[in-house]
Short mmCIF file of C-alpha atoms in Angstrom, two decimals:
data_model
loop_
_atom_site.label_atom_id
_atom_site.label_comp_id
_atom_site.label_asym_id
_atom_site.label_seq_id
_atom_site.Cartn_x
_atom_site.Cartn_y
_atom_site.Cartn_z
CA MET A 188 2.78 17.08 -1.09
CA GLY A 189 1.99 20.14 0.34
CA GLY A 190 0.69 20.34 3.65
CA VAL A 191 1.55 16.79 4.44
CA ARG A 192 4.94 16.28 3.00
CA GLU A 193 6.71 13.02 2.47
CA ARG A 194 9.25 12.79 5.20
CA GLU A 195 11.98 10.21 5.51
CA GLY A 196 15.13 11.79 6.86
CA ARG A 197 16.97 10.12 9.72
CA ASP A 198 16.18 11.13 13.29
CA GLY A 199 18.03 9.00 15.79
CA VAL A 200 16.93 8.39 19.35
CA ARG A 201 19.59 10.00 21.55
CA ASP A 202 19.94 11.73 24.88
CA ASP A 203 21.41 15.22 24.71
CA ARG A 204 21.85 15.38 28.48
CA PRO A 205 25.18 14.67 30.14
CA LYS A 206 23.67 12.11 32.51
CA LYS A 207 23.29 8.40 31.89
CA LYS A 208 20.85 7.33 29.20
CA SER A 209 17.54 5.80 30.23
CA ARG A 210 16.79 2.16 29.55
CA ALA A 211 14.46 3.01 26.65
CA GLU A 212 17.16 5.06 24.96
CA ARG A 213 19.67 2.24 25.34
CA GLU A 214 17.08 -0.14 23.87
CA ALA A 215 16.54 2.23 20.95
CA SER A 216 20.26 2.37 20.22
CA ASP A 217 20.61 -1.39 20.56
CA ALA A 218 17.55 -1.98 18.38
CA ILE A 219 18.79 0.18 15.53
CA SER A 220 22.28 -1.35 15.73
CA ALA A 221 20.96 -4.90 15.90
CA VAL A 222 18.62 -4.59 12.95
CA GLY A 223 20.70 -2.24 10.84
CA GLY A 224 24.02 -3.92 11.45
CA ASP A 225 23.75 -6.35 8.55
CA GLY A 226 24.36 -4.31 5.42
CA ASP A 227 22.43 -6.79 3.27
CA ALA A 228 19.41 -7.16 5.57
CA PRO A 229 16.21 -6.00 3.86
CA ALA A 230 15.56 -3.52 6.67
CA ALA A 231 19.13 -2.25 7.06
CA SER A 232 18.82 1.02 5.17
CA VAL A 233 15.11 1.76 5.01
CA ALA A 234 13.44 -0.03 7.95
CA PRO A 235 15.98 -0.46 10.77
CA LEU A 236 13.36 -1.27 13.43
CA ALA A 237 11.59 -3.97 11.41
CA GLY A 238 13.04 -6.73 13.59
CA HIS A 239 11.22 -5.52 16.70
CA GLU A 240 7.68 -5.77 17.97
CA TYR A 241 5.56 -2.78 17.04
CA ALA A 242 4.81 -2.02 20.70
CA LEU A 243 8.54 -1.56 21.31
CA GLN A 244 8.87 0.68 18.26
CA LEU A 245 6.15 2.98 19.65
CA LYS A 246 7.86 2.96 23.03
CA LEU A 247 11.15 4.06 21.49
CA LYS A 248 9.47 6.85 19.54
CA ARG A 249 7.57 8.07 22.60
CA GLN A 250 10.84 8.26 24.51
CA ALA A 251 12.43 10.22 21.67
CA VAL A 252 9.68 12.86 21.89
CA VAL A 253 9.76 12.99 25.70
CA THR A 254 13.52 13.53 25.63
CA ARG A 255 13.11 16.43 23.21
CA LEU A 256 10.28 17.98 25.26
CA LYS A 257 12.58 18.00 28.27
CA SER A 258 15.27 19.62 26.15
CA ILE A 259 12.80 22.31 25.08
CA ASN A 260 11.97 23.04 28.71
CA ARG A 261 15.64 23.34 29.69
CA GLN A 262 16.49 25.61 26.76
CA LEU A 263 13.50 27.86 27.30
CA ARG A 264 14.20 28.14 31.02
CA ASN A 265 17.70 29.31 30.17
CA GLY A 266 16.32 31.72 27.57
CA PHE A 267 13.77 33.27 29.90
CA LYS A 268 16.27 33.44 32.72
CA SER A 269 18.78 35.31 30.57
CA LYS A 270 16.07 37.82 29.66
CA LYS A 271 14.97 38.08 33.30
CA THR A 272 11.44 37.39 32.13
CA PRO A 273 8.77 35.69 34.28
CA SER A 274 7.05 32.73 32.72
CA ALA A 275 3.75 31.43 33.98
CA TRP A 276 3.69 28.40 31.71
CA LEU A 277 7.25 27.32 32.59
CA ALA A 278 6.29 27.49 36.26
CA ARG A 279 3.36 25.27 35.37
CA SER A 280 5.44 22.72 33.47
CA GLY A 281 7.95 22.15 36.26
CA ARG A 282 11.41 20.89 35.34
CA GLY A 283 10.32 18.02 33.15
CA VAL A 284 8.61 18.13 29.77
CA ALA A 285 7.59 21.51 28.38
CA CYS A 286 3.88 20.75 27.96
CA PRO A 287 1.32 17.94 27.89
CA PHE A 288 2.12 15.06 25.53
CA ASP A 289 -0.52 12.43 24.80
CA GLY A 290 1.83 9.85 23.31
CA VAL A 291 2.34 8.37 19.86
CA THR A 292 -0.72 7.42 17.82
CA PRO A 293 -0.05 4.08 16.09
CA SER A 294 -0.25 3.74 12.34
CA PRO A 295 -3.48 2.01 11.23
CA VAL A 296 -1.37 -0.18 8.93
CA VAL A 297 2.02 -1.42 10.09
CA ASN A 298 3.19 -3.51 7.12
CA GLY A 299 2.89 -2.57 3.45
CA TYR A 300 1.71 0.94 4.26
CA ARG A 301 3.70 2.88 1.66
CA ASN A 302 1.97 4.12 -1.50
CA LYS A 303 5.21 5.28 -3.11
CA ALA A 304 8.72 3.91 -3.40
CA ASP A 305 11.84 5.38 -4.99
CA PHE A 306 14.11 2.55 -6.06
CA THR A 307 17.72 2.70 -7.17
CA ILE A 308 18.81 0.56 -10.10
CA GLY A 309 22.30 -0.87 -9.91
CA ALA A 310 24.27 -4.04 -9.32
CA ASP A 311 24.27 -6.19 -6.19
CA GLU A 312 27.50 -7.44 -4.62
CA ASP A 313 27.65 -10.25 -7.19
CA GLY A 314 27.29 -7.85 -10.12
CA VAL A 315 23.67 -8.82 -10.88
CA ALA A 316 21.46 -5.93 -12.04
CA ARG A 317 18.69 -5.18 -9.54
CA VAL A 318 15.93 -2.75 -8.64
CA GLY A 319 16.08 -1.94 -4.94
CA PHE A 320 17.80 0.04 -2.22
CA LEU A 321 21.46 0.78 -1.61
CA SER A 322 22.89 -1.35 1.18
CA GLY A 323 25.13 1.46 2.39
CA GLY A 324 26.64 4.66 0.95
CA TRP A 325 26.02 6.33 -2.38
CA ASP A 326 28.25 3.90 -4.29
CA SER A 327 27.31 0.72 -2.41
CA ALA A 328 25.71 -2.38 -3.91
CA ILE A 329 21.96 -2.90 -4.15
CA SER A 330 20.67 -5.15 -1.37
CA LYS A 331 19.55 -8.53 -2.67
CA GLN A 332 16.64 -8.45 -0.22
CA SER A 333 15.40 -4.97 -1.09
CA LEU A 334 12.01 -6.11 -2.33
CA SER A 335 11.36 -7.92 0.97
CA VAL A 336 11.19 -4.71 3.01
CA PRO A 337 8.01 -4.90 5.16
CA THR A 338 7.03 -1.29 4.48
CA LEU A 339 6.27 -2.05 0.81
CA PRO A 340 2.93 -3.49 -0.38
CA ALA A 341 2.78 -6.34 -2.87
CA SER A 342 1.49 -4.04 -5.61
CA ILE A 343 4.68 -1.93 -5.54
CA THR A 344 7.09 -4.83 -5.19
CA GLY A 345 5.23 -6.61 -8.01
CA VAL A 346 5.86 -3.73 -10.43
CA ALA A 347 9.49 -3.44 -9.29
CA THR A 348 10.05 -7.19 -9.69
CA LEU A 349 8.54 -7.14 -13.16
CA PHE A 350 10.70 -4.20 -14.22
CA GLN A 351 13.80 -5.85 -12.78
CA LYS A 352 13.22 -9.15 -14.59
CA GLU A 353 11.82 -7.98 -17.92
CA VAL A 354 13.67 -4.69 -18.38
CA VAL A 355 16.79 -4.24 -16.26
CA GLN A 356 18.01 -7.84 -16.55
CA LYS A 357 16.77 -8.37 -20.10
CA SER A 358 19.60 -6.94 -22.19
CA ALA A 359 23.32 -6.83 -21.45
CA SER A 360 23.60 -3.88 -23.85
CA LEU A 361 21.45 -1.80 -21.46
CA PRO A 362 23.40 -2.05 -18.18
CA PRO A 363 22.50 -0.36 -14.90
CA PHE A 364 24.24 2.89 -14.03
CA ASN A 365 27.56 2.59 -12.16
CA ARG A 366 27.93 5.46 -9.69
CA ARG A 367 31.68 5.12 -9.51
CA THR A 368 32.40 5.17 -13.23
CA ASN A 369 29.30 7.16 -14.33
CA GLU A 370 28.67 4.53 -17.00
CA GLY A 371 25.54 2.54 -17.79
CA MET A 372 21.91 3.54 -18.38
CA TRP A 373 19.25 2.51 -15.83
CA ARG A 374 19.34 4.74 -12.73
CA GLY A 375 16.08 4.46 -10.85
CA LEU A 376 12.41 3.55 -10.73
CA THR A 377 9.59 5.30 -8.85
CA VAL A 378 6.24 3.59 -8.31
CA ARG A 379 3.19 5.36 -6.83
CA ILE A 380 -0.08 3.48 -6.26
CA ASN A 381 -3.61 4.68 -5.52
CA ASN A 382 -5.59 3.92 -2.34
CA ASP A 383 -6.53 0.35 -3.18
CA GLY A 384 -3.25 -0.48 -4.95
CA LYS A 385 -4.94 -1.44 -8.20
CA GLU A 386 -3.56 1.44 -10.25
CA CYS A 387 -0.14 3.05 -10.38
CA ILE A 388 2.04 5.55 -12.16
CA VAL A 389 5.74 5.04 -12.77
CA ALA A 390 8.85 7.14 -13.42
CA VAL A 391 11.88 5.57 -15.10
CA ARG A 392 15.18 7.40 -14.58
CA VAL A 393 18.17 6.93 -16.86
CA ASN A 394 21.61 8.38 -17.53
CA LYS A 395 21.26 11.30 -19.94
CA ASP A 396 24.83 10.78 -21.22
CA PHE A 397 24.17 7.21 -22.38
CA ASP A 398 24.01 6.37 -26.09
CA GLU A 399 20.90 7.95 -27.66
CA LYS A 400 20.01 4.94 -29.78
CA LYS A 401 20.31 2.63 -26.79
CA LYS A 402 18.13 4.95 -24.70
CA GLU A 403 15.38 4.78 -27.32
CA GLU A 404 15.65 1.00 -27.28
CA GLY A 405 15.36 1.01 -23.50
CA LYS A 406 12.39 3.39 -23.57
CA GLU A 407 10.48 1.15 -25.97
CA LEU A 408 11.27 -1.92 -23.86
CA ALA A 409 10.11 -0.19 -20.65
CA ARG A 410 6.91 1.05 -22.33
CA SER A 411 6.11 -2.41 -23.66
CA VAL A 412 6.63 -4.16 -20.32
CA LEU A 413 4.75 -1.60 -18.22
CA SER A 414 1.76 -1.46 -20.55
CA ALA A 415 1.45 -5.26 -20.34
CA CYS A 416 1.53 -5.36 -16.52
CA THR A 417 -1.49 -7.35 -15.29
CA ASP A 418 -1.21 -7.41 -11.48
CA VAL A 419 -1.43 -3.59 -11.26
CA LYS A 420 -2.76 -1.32 -13.98
CA VAL A 421 -0.04 1.15 -14.98
CA THR A 422 -2.02 4.24 -15.96
CA GLY A 423 1.00 6.37 -16.79
CA ALA A 424 4.78 6.37 -17.08
CA VAL A 425 7.33 9.18 -17.25
CA TRP A 426 10.80 8.92 -18.81
CA GLU A 427 13.36 11.05 -16.93
CA GLU A 428 16.98 11.70 -17.91
CA ALA A 429 19.63 13.17 -15.60
CA GLN A 430 23.30 13.79 -16.19
CA ALA A 431 25.76 11.46 -14.53
CA GLN A 432 26.74 13.76 -11.67
CA SER A 433 23.21 14.96 -10.95
CA SER A 434 19.96 13.49 -9.67
CA VAL A 435 17.89 16.31 -11.19
CA ALA A 436 16.12 15.34 -14.41
CA THR A 437 16.82 17.69 -17.30
CA VAL A 438 14.66 15.71 -19.73
CA GLU A 439 11.14 14.52 -18.90
CA GLU A 440 8.74 12.82 -21.27
CA VAL A 441 5.39 11.15 -20.61
CA MET A 442 5.93 7.94 -22.53
CA MET A 443 2.50 6.45 -21.80
CA GLY A 444 -0.77 7.53 -20.21
CA ASP A 445 -0.71 10.35 -17.64
CA ARG A 446 1.82 11.46 -15.02
CA TYR A 447 -0.91 12.03 -12.41
CA LEU A 448 -2.81 9.66 -10.16
CA THR A 449 -5.96 10.36 -8.12
CA VAL A 450 -5.47 9.70 -4.42
CA MET A 451 -8.23 10.12 -1.80
CA LEU A 452 -7.47 11.82 1.51
CA ARG A 453 -10.23 12.82 3.96
CA SER A 454 -12.75 12.05 1.22
CA LEU A 455 -11.12 14.63 -1.04
CA PRO A 456 -9.70 13.54 -4.42
CA PHE A 457 -6.17 14.82 -4.97
CA LYS A 458 -4.43 14.74 -8.32
CA VAL A 459 -0.88 13.69 -7.45
CA ASP A 460 2.11 13.95 -9.77
CA ILE A 461 4.57 11.06 -9.91
CA ASP A 462 7.33 13.23 -8.43
CA ALA A 463 5.16 15.26 -6.02
CA PHE A 464 5.70 15.36 -2.27
CA PHE A 465 2.68 13.55 -0.89
CA GLN A 466 2.04 11.42 2.15
CA VAL A 467 3.20 7.83 1.68
CA ASN A 468 1.10 6.44 4.56
CA LEU A 469 -2.45 7.53 3.82
CA GLY A 470 -4.02 5.95 6.88
CA ALA A 471 -1.64 7.70 9.25
CA ALA A 472 -1.97 10.91 7.22
CA GLU A 473 -5.70 10.87 7.97
CA LEU A 474 -4.85 10.79 11.68
CA LEU A 475 -2.31 13.58 11.26
CA LEU A 476 -4.88 15.77 9.56
CA SER A 477 -7.46 14.92 12.23
CA HIS A 478 -5.12 16.06 15.00
CA ALA A 479 -4.34 19.28 13.12
CA LEU A 480 -8.04 19.92 12.56
CA THR A 481 -8.76 19.35 16.24
CA PHE A 482 -6.12 21.87 17.23
CA ALA A 483 -7.34 24.41 14.69
CA SER A 484 -10.97 24.03 15.80
CA ARG A 485 -10.08 25.47 19.22
CA TYR A 486 -9.91 28.88 17.58
CA LYS A 487 -12.69 30.49 15.61
CA ALA A 488 -10.20 31.57 13.03
CA ASN A 489 -11.06 33.83 10.13
CA THR A 490 -7.83 33.14 8.25
CA LEU A 491 -5.80 29.96 7.95
CA LEU A 492 -2.20 30.51 6.86
CA ASP A 493 -0.79 27.43 5.17
CA VAL A 494 2.97 28.02 5.45
CA CYS A 495 5.21 25.76 3.34
CA CYS A 496 1.93 24.58 1.83
CA GLY A 497 3.25 22.54 -1.09
CA THR A 498 0.13 21.38 -2.93
CA GLY A 499 -2.10 22.73 -0.14
CA ILE A 500 -3.40 19.60 1.56
CA PHE A 501 -3.85 21.16 5.02
CA GLY A 502 -5.42 24.34 3.73
CA MET A 503 -7.94 22.55 1.54
CA ALA A 504 -8.80 20.04 4.28
CA MET A 505 -9.60 22.94 6.65
CA ALA A 506 -11.15 25.31 4.10
CA LYS A 507 -14.71 24.82 5.33
CA MET A 508 -13.91 25.89 8.90
CA VAL A 509 -12.44 29.32 8.07
CA LYS A 510 -13.36 32.34 5.95
CA LYS A 511 -10.25 32.05 3.81
CA VAL A 512 -7.11 29.99 3.33
CA MET A 513 -3.88 31.63 2.22
CA GLY A 514 -1.06 29.30 1.26
CA VAL A 515 2.54 30.05 0.35
CA ASP A 516 5.41 27.96 -0.97
CA THR A 517 8.56 28.61 -3.01
CA SER A 518 7.77 25.79 -5.46
CA ALA A 519 5.95 27.17 -8.50
CA GLU A 520 5.03 23.65 -9.58
CA ALA A 521 3.50 22.84 -6.19
CA ILE A 522 1.52 26.10 -6.11
CA GLU A 523 0.21 25.46 -9.60
CA GLY A 524 -0.97 22.07 -8.41
CA ALA A 525 -2.60 23.61 -5.33
CA ARG A 526 -4.48 26.16 -7.42
CA ASP A 527 -5.69 23.52 -9.86
CA GLN A 528 -6.76 21.27 -6.99
CA ALA A 529 -8.67 24.05 -5.20
CA LYS A 530 -10.45 24.90 -8.45
CA HIS A 531 -11.29 21.24 -9.01
CA LEU A 532 -12.77 21.01 -5.48
CA HIS A 533 -14.65 24.33 -5.89
CA LEU A 534 -12.87 25.83 -2.88
CA ASP A 535 -13.27 29.51 -3.75
CA ASN A 536 -11.90 30.70 -0.38
CA CYS A 537 -8.44 29.20 -1.03
CA SER A 538 -5.58 31.17 -2.59
CA PHE A 539 -1.98 30.12 -3.05
CA GLU A 540 1.09 32.19 -3.81
CA VAL A 541 4.62 31.45 -4.99
CA ALA A 542 6.91 33.34 -2.60
CA LYS A 543 9.11 33.07 0.44
CA ALA A 544 6.88 32.65 3.48
CA GLU A 545 8.39 35.61 5.33
CA GLU A 546 7.85 37.92 2.36
CA ALA A 547 4.28 36.77 1.82
CA LEU A 548 3.38 37.23 5.51
CA GLU A 549 4.77 40.76 5.54
CA LYS A 550 2.96 41.65 2.30
CA TRP A 551 -0.38 40.19 3.38
CA GLU A 552 -0.19 42.01 6.69
CA LYS A 553 0.61 45.36 5.05
CA GLU A 554 -2.23 44.88 2.58
CA GLY A 555 -4.68 44.10 5.36
CA GLN A 556 -5.51 40.67 3.98
CA LEU A 557 -5.09 38.86 7.31
CA GLU A 558 -8.23 38.84 9.44
CA TRP A 559 -7.80 38.30 13.17
CA PRO A 560 -7.61 35.68 14.47
CA CYS A 561 -5.25 33.79 12.17
CA VAL A 562 -4.14 30.23 12.69
CA ALA A 563 -0.87 29.36 10.93
CA ILE A 564 -0.19 25.75 10.07
CA CYS A 565 3.47 25.14 9.26
CA ASP A 566 4.66 21.97 7.57
CA PRO A 567 8.31 22.72 6.80
CA PRO A 568 10.93 20.38 5.29
CA ARG A 569 12.86 18.01 7.54
CA CYS A 570 15.30 20.75 8.58
CA GLY A 571 12.46 22.81 10.04
CA LEU A 572 11.63 26.51 9.71
CA ASN A 573 14.35 28.97 8.79
CA SER A 574 14.99 31.96 11.03
CA ALA A 575 13.34 34.45 8.65
CA VAL A 576 10.04 32.54 8.75
CA VAL A 577 10.23 32.25 12.54
CA HIS A 578 10.76 35.99 12.84
CA ALA A 579 7.90 36.72 10.45
CA LEU A 580 5.49 34.53 12.43
CA ARG A 581 6.49 36.14 15.71
CA LYS A 582 6.16 39.61 14.25
CA CYS A 583 2.78 39.05 12.55
CA LYS A 584 0.33 40.24 15.19
CA GLN A 585 -2.68 38.63 13.50
CA VAL A 586 -1.31 35.13 14.13
CA LYS A 587 -2.96 33.87 17.29
CA SER A 588 -1.71 30.28 17.20
CA ILE A 589 0.60 28.01 15.24
CA ILE A 590 0.15 24.35 14.43
CA LEU A 591 3.69 23.10 13.82
CA ILE A 592 4.17 19.83 11.95
CA SER A 593 7.66 18.41 12.50
CA CYS A 594 8.97 15.32 10.75
CA GLY A 595 11.93 15.07 13.10
CA ALA A 596 12.06 15.53 16.87
CA ASP A 597 15.26 17.60 16.64
CA ALA A 598 13.59 19.98 14.17
CA MET A 599 10.69 20.30 16.61
CA VAL A 600 13.09 21.36 19.37
CA LYS A 601 14.78 23.93 17.16
CA ASP A 602 11.55 25.48 15.94
CA VAL A 603 9.70 25.51 19.26
CA VAL A 604 12.63 27.10 21.08
CA ALA A 605 13.01 29.69 18.31
CA LEU A 606 9.31 30.57 18.40
CA CYS A 607 9.01 30.65 22.18
CA THR A 608 12.21 32.31 23.48
CA PRO A 609 12.07 36.09 24.19
CA GLU A 610 14.32 38.09 21.92
CA LYS A 611 15.34 41.70 21.37
CA ALA A 612 14.17 41.69 17.76
CA PRO A 613 11.25 43.95 16.79
CA THR A 614 8.13 42.65 18.51
CA LEU A 615 4.48 43.55 18.70
CA SER A 616 3.19 46.68 20.33
CA ARG A 617 2.63 46.23 24.04
CA ARG A 618 -0.88 47.48 23.53
CA SER A 619 -3.07 44.66 22.30
CA PRO A 620 -5.44 45.50 19.48
CA THR A 621 -9.10 45.74 20.40
CA SER A 622 -9.73 42.57 18.41
CA MET A 623 -7.26 40.71 20.65
CA GLN A 624 -9.27 41.58 23.74
CA SER A 625 -12.26 39.70 22.43
CA GLY A 626 -10.56 36.43 23.35
CA GLY A 627 -11.37 33.12 21.70
CA GLY A 628 -9.58 29.82 21.78
CA GLY A 629 -7.18 29.27 24.67
CA GLY A 630 -7.37 32.85 25.96
CA GLU A 631 -11.12 33.12 25.67
CA GLY A 632 -12.67 35.67 27.95
CA LYS A 633 -9.38 37.21 29.13
CA ASP A 634 -9.21 40.97 29.05
CA ALA A 635 -5.97 42.63 28.00
CA ALA A 636 -5.67 44.03 31.52
CA GLU A 637 -5.27 40.48 32.84
CA VAL A 638 -2.20 39.84 30.70
CA ASP A 639 1.22 40.01 32.37
CA ARG A 640 2.49 43.33 31.00
CA ASP A 641 6.09 42.57 31.96
CA LEU A 642 6.32 39.90 29.29
CA PRO A 643 7.68 40.94 25.90
CA LEU A 644 5.21 40.37 23.09
CA GLY A 645 5.83 38.53 19.89
CA PHE A 646 6.55 35.02 21.07
CA PHE A 647 4.57 31.82 21.63
CA TYR A 648 4.42 28.98 24.13
CA PRO A 649 3.78 25.25 23.49
CA ARG A 650 0.31 24.31 24.67
CA THR A 651 0.30 20.62 23.79
CA VAL A 652 2.09 18.06 21.62
CA THR A 653 0.93 14.87 19.98
CA ALA A 654 2.78 12.42 17.73
CA ILE A 655 1.74 10.11 14.91
CA ASP A 656 3.69 7.11 13.68
CA LEU A 657 3.77 7.78 9.96
CA PHE A 658 6.69 5.42 9.34
CA PRO A 659 6.49 2.06 11.17
CA HIS A 660 9.75 0.08 11.22
CA THR A 661 11.83 3.29 11.17
CA PRO A 662 12.96 5.65 13.97
CA HIS A 663 11.03 8.54 12.38
CA VAL A 664 8.08 10.07 14.20
CA GLU A 665 5.88 13.01 13.19
CA THR A 666 4.92 15.53 15.86
CA VAL A 667 2.14 18.11 15.91
CA THR A 668 2.74 20.99 18.33
CA LEU A 669 0.09 23.56 19.18
CA LEU A 670 1.68 26.92 20.03
CA GLU A 671 -0.22 29.95 21.28
CA ARG A 672 0.59 33.65 21.31
CA SER A 673 2.05 34.40 24.74
CA THR A 674 0.12 37.63 25.27
CA LEU A 675 -3.16 35.76 25.33
CA MET A 676 -2.19 33.27 28.00
CA MET A 677 0.33 34.90 30.34
CA ALA A 678 -2.16 35.65 33.12
CA ASP A 679 -1.00 36.10 36.72
CA ASN A 680 -2.64 32.80 37.60
CA PRO A 681 -0.80 30.07 35.68
CA THR A 682 -3.42 27.37 36.36
CA ASP A 683 -5.26 28.31 33.17
CA VAL A 684 -2.21 27.98 30.94
CA PHE A 685 -2.78 24.31 30.12
CA ASP A 686 -6.03 22.42 29.64
CA VAL A 687 -4.96 19.58 31.93
CA ASP A 688 -2.65 18.85 34.82
CA PHE A 689 0.11 16.68 33.43
CA CYS A 690 3.02 14.53 34.51
CA TRP A 691 6.34 16.35 34.29
CA THR A 692 8.12 13.06 33.61
CA CYS A 693 6.26 11.92 30.48
CA GLY A 694 3.68 14.60 29.70
CA GLY A 695 0.73 12.27 30.30
CA SER A 696 -2.47 13.45 31.96
CA ASP A 697 -3.87 10.06 32.98
CA HIS A 698 -1.91 9.74 36.23
CA LYS A 699 -0.70 11.88 39.11
CA ARG A 700 2.74 13.40 39.38
CA GLY A 701 5.07 11.13 41.29
CA GLU A 702 3.09 8.08 40.14
CA CYS A 703 4.35 7.97 36.57
CA PRO A 704 4.29 4.43 35.17
CA ASN A 705 6.82 5.54 32.57
CA LYS A 706 9.95 6.28 34.57
CA ASP A 707 12.18 8.67 32.65
CA GLY A 708 9.43 8.77 30.05
CA GLU A 709 9.87 5.08 29.14
#
């Protein structure tokens, strides 16, 4: 999607400190092992925490974030110490977590929350053709219990069951693809449903190297079965062919209806392609966007930079609160979708560009297109921001704050440390522009003379972090970190650095230090 990308990489709960793990971390490890230990369990590969109460799942995810916030603090302390640089906000945060953390917001829907599923088609351990999930590695059997995974709604499993029974298991002359021998035809099935689950679009993936006549036979069979589906209306289906050693489709054909589906998010209709990155938990995505909007509303921004924008969800959701939205992504297809969507929604202040983020930022700054103050919202892939983008954000003097969306706690650590550690790379002029002195947001009312002049410019500090459980029954947790330009907040008096006094142990602000009910962040 753009802006709110579909995220499902693994992010284990671990302690990177040499000391003994806390009880919550041991519970997390035991929970994942206990539920994921059975290779044929329905939750083994896609929902390893499904065997545990939801309250415990949230507890494990909170601990994962707290552990990473402590890691950020340690790494930044070392970074500032090596640069012999004073740090008001690190003095404020103590030796625990790096900034306030208000916990993990639960998902509004815990079971059946997904609106998209990518199934693999293959044989189970008994050689029976199935639509489902691999029970282990790339060449493992399909789990017999795949369609019992609690994250999937009945509308998706219904389509998958129908396709399995009436298509995949219908003809012995159309076998599923074997990943060891590269033989067979059926490779995968993608199902995406709309908000109420009454309509869906489908993608059928097959082996491009299979017999052409047999592929045509399979296409006609798939079209016939999908068009006759009664439980869910299939409004479109795409036929995709990929060579045996590749997962990238080299042949795509809309074999019925349309390849797009209208999905509502924050009362905005989005036209979503079957293969597009888009949020799979719409209820939790609403919460994610709400948190991002709350952070952005602290600053009376003129420009919103939507970095790694994809199809521009964040930018379009925030378009009414800024003068202009400027989005950038390397995917031409995603940018085309963003432009079409903005036009459809009559958002004339939104523009989107195909480019590397670092190159676009440099160009926009040189051309004078960025109006102070800018808020940059970054929603990078699971690996996080690359170093060139980090450097560009630090160097761009119009960027007052960053809203960083991280789909993995380790990526959050990497990006926050990279954005907040002093470095010898080219930084901003030590003389703040006149526009900077006008304040606004977190540094409102502060004159440039009040800023600690000994601090190098061009880096940020984490002001607050929140987390949203986008993927119940998995260890994954989405974090939203608000970072602010250091020059606006490094006053001699550090008491104004954070909005609230917070517990160094867990980041909470609802109890006094030394009275934390969550020992070690548990």
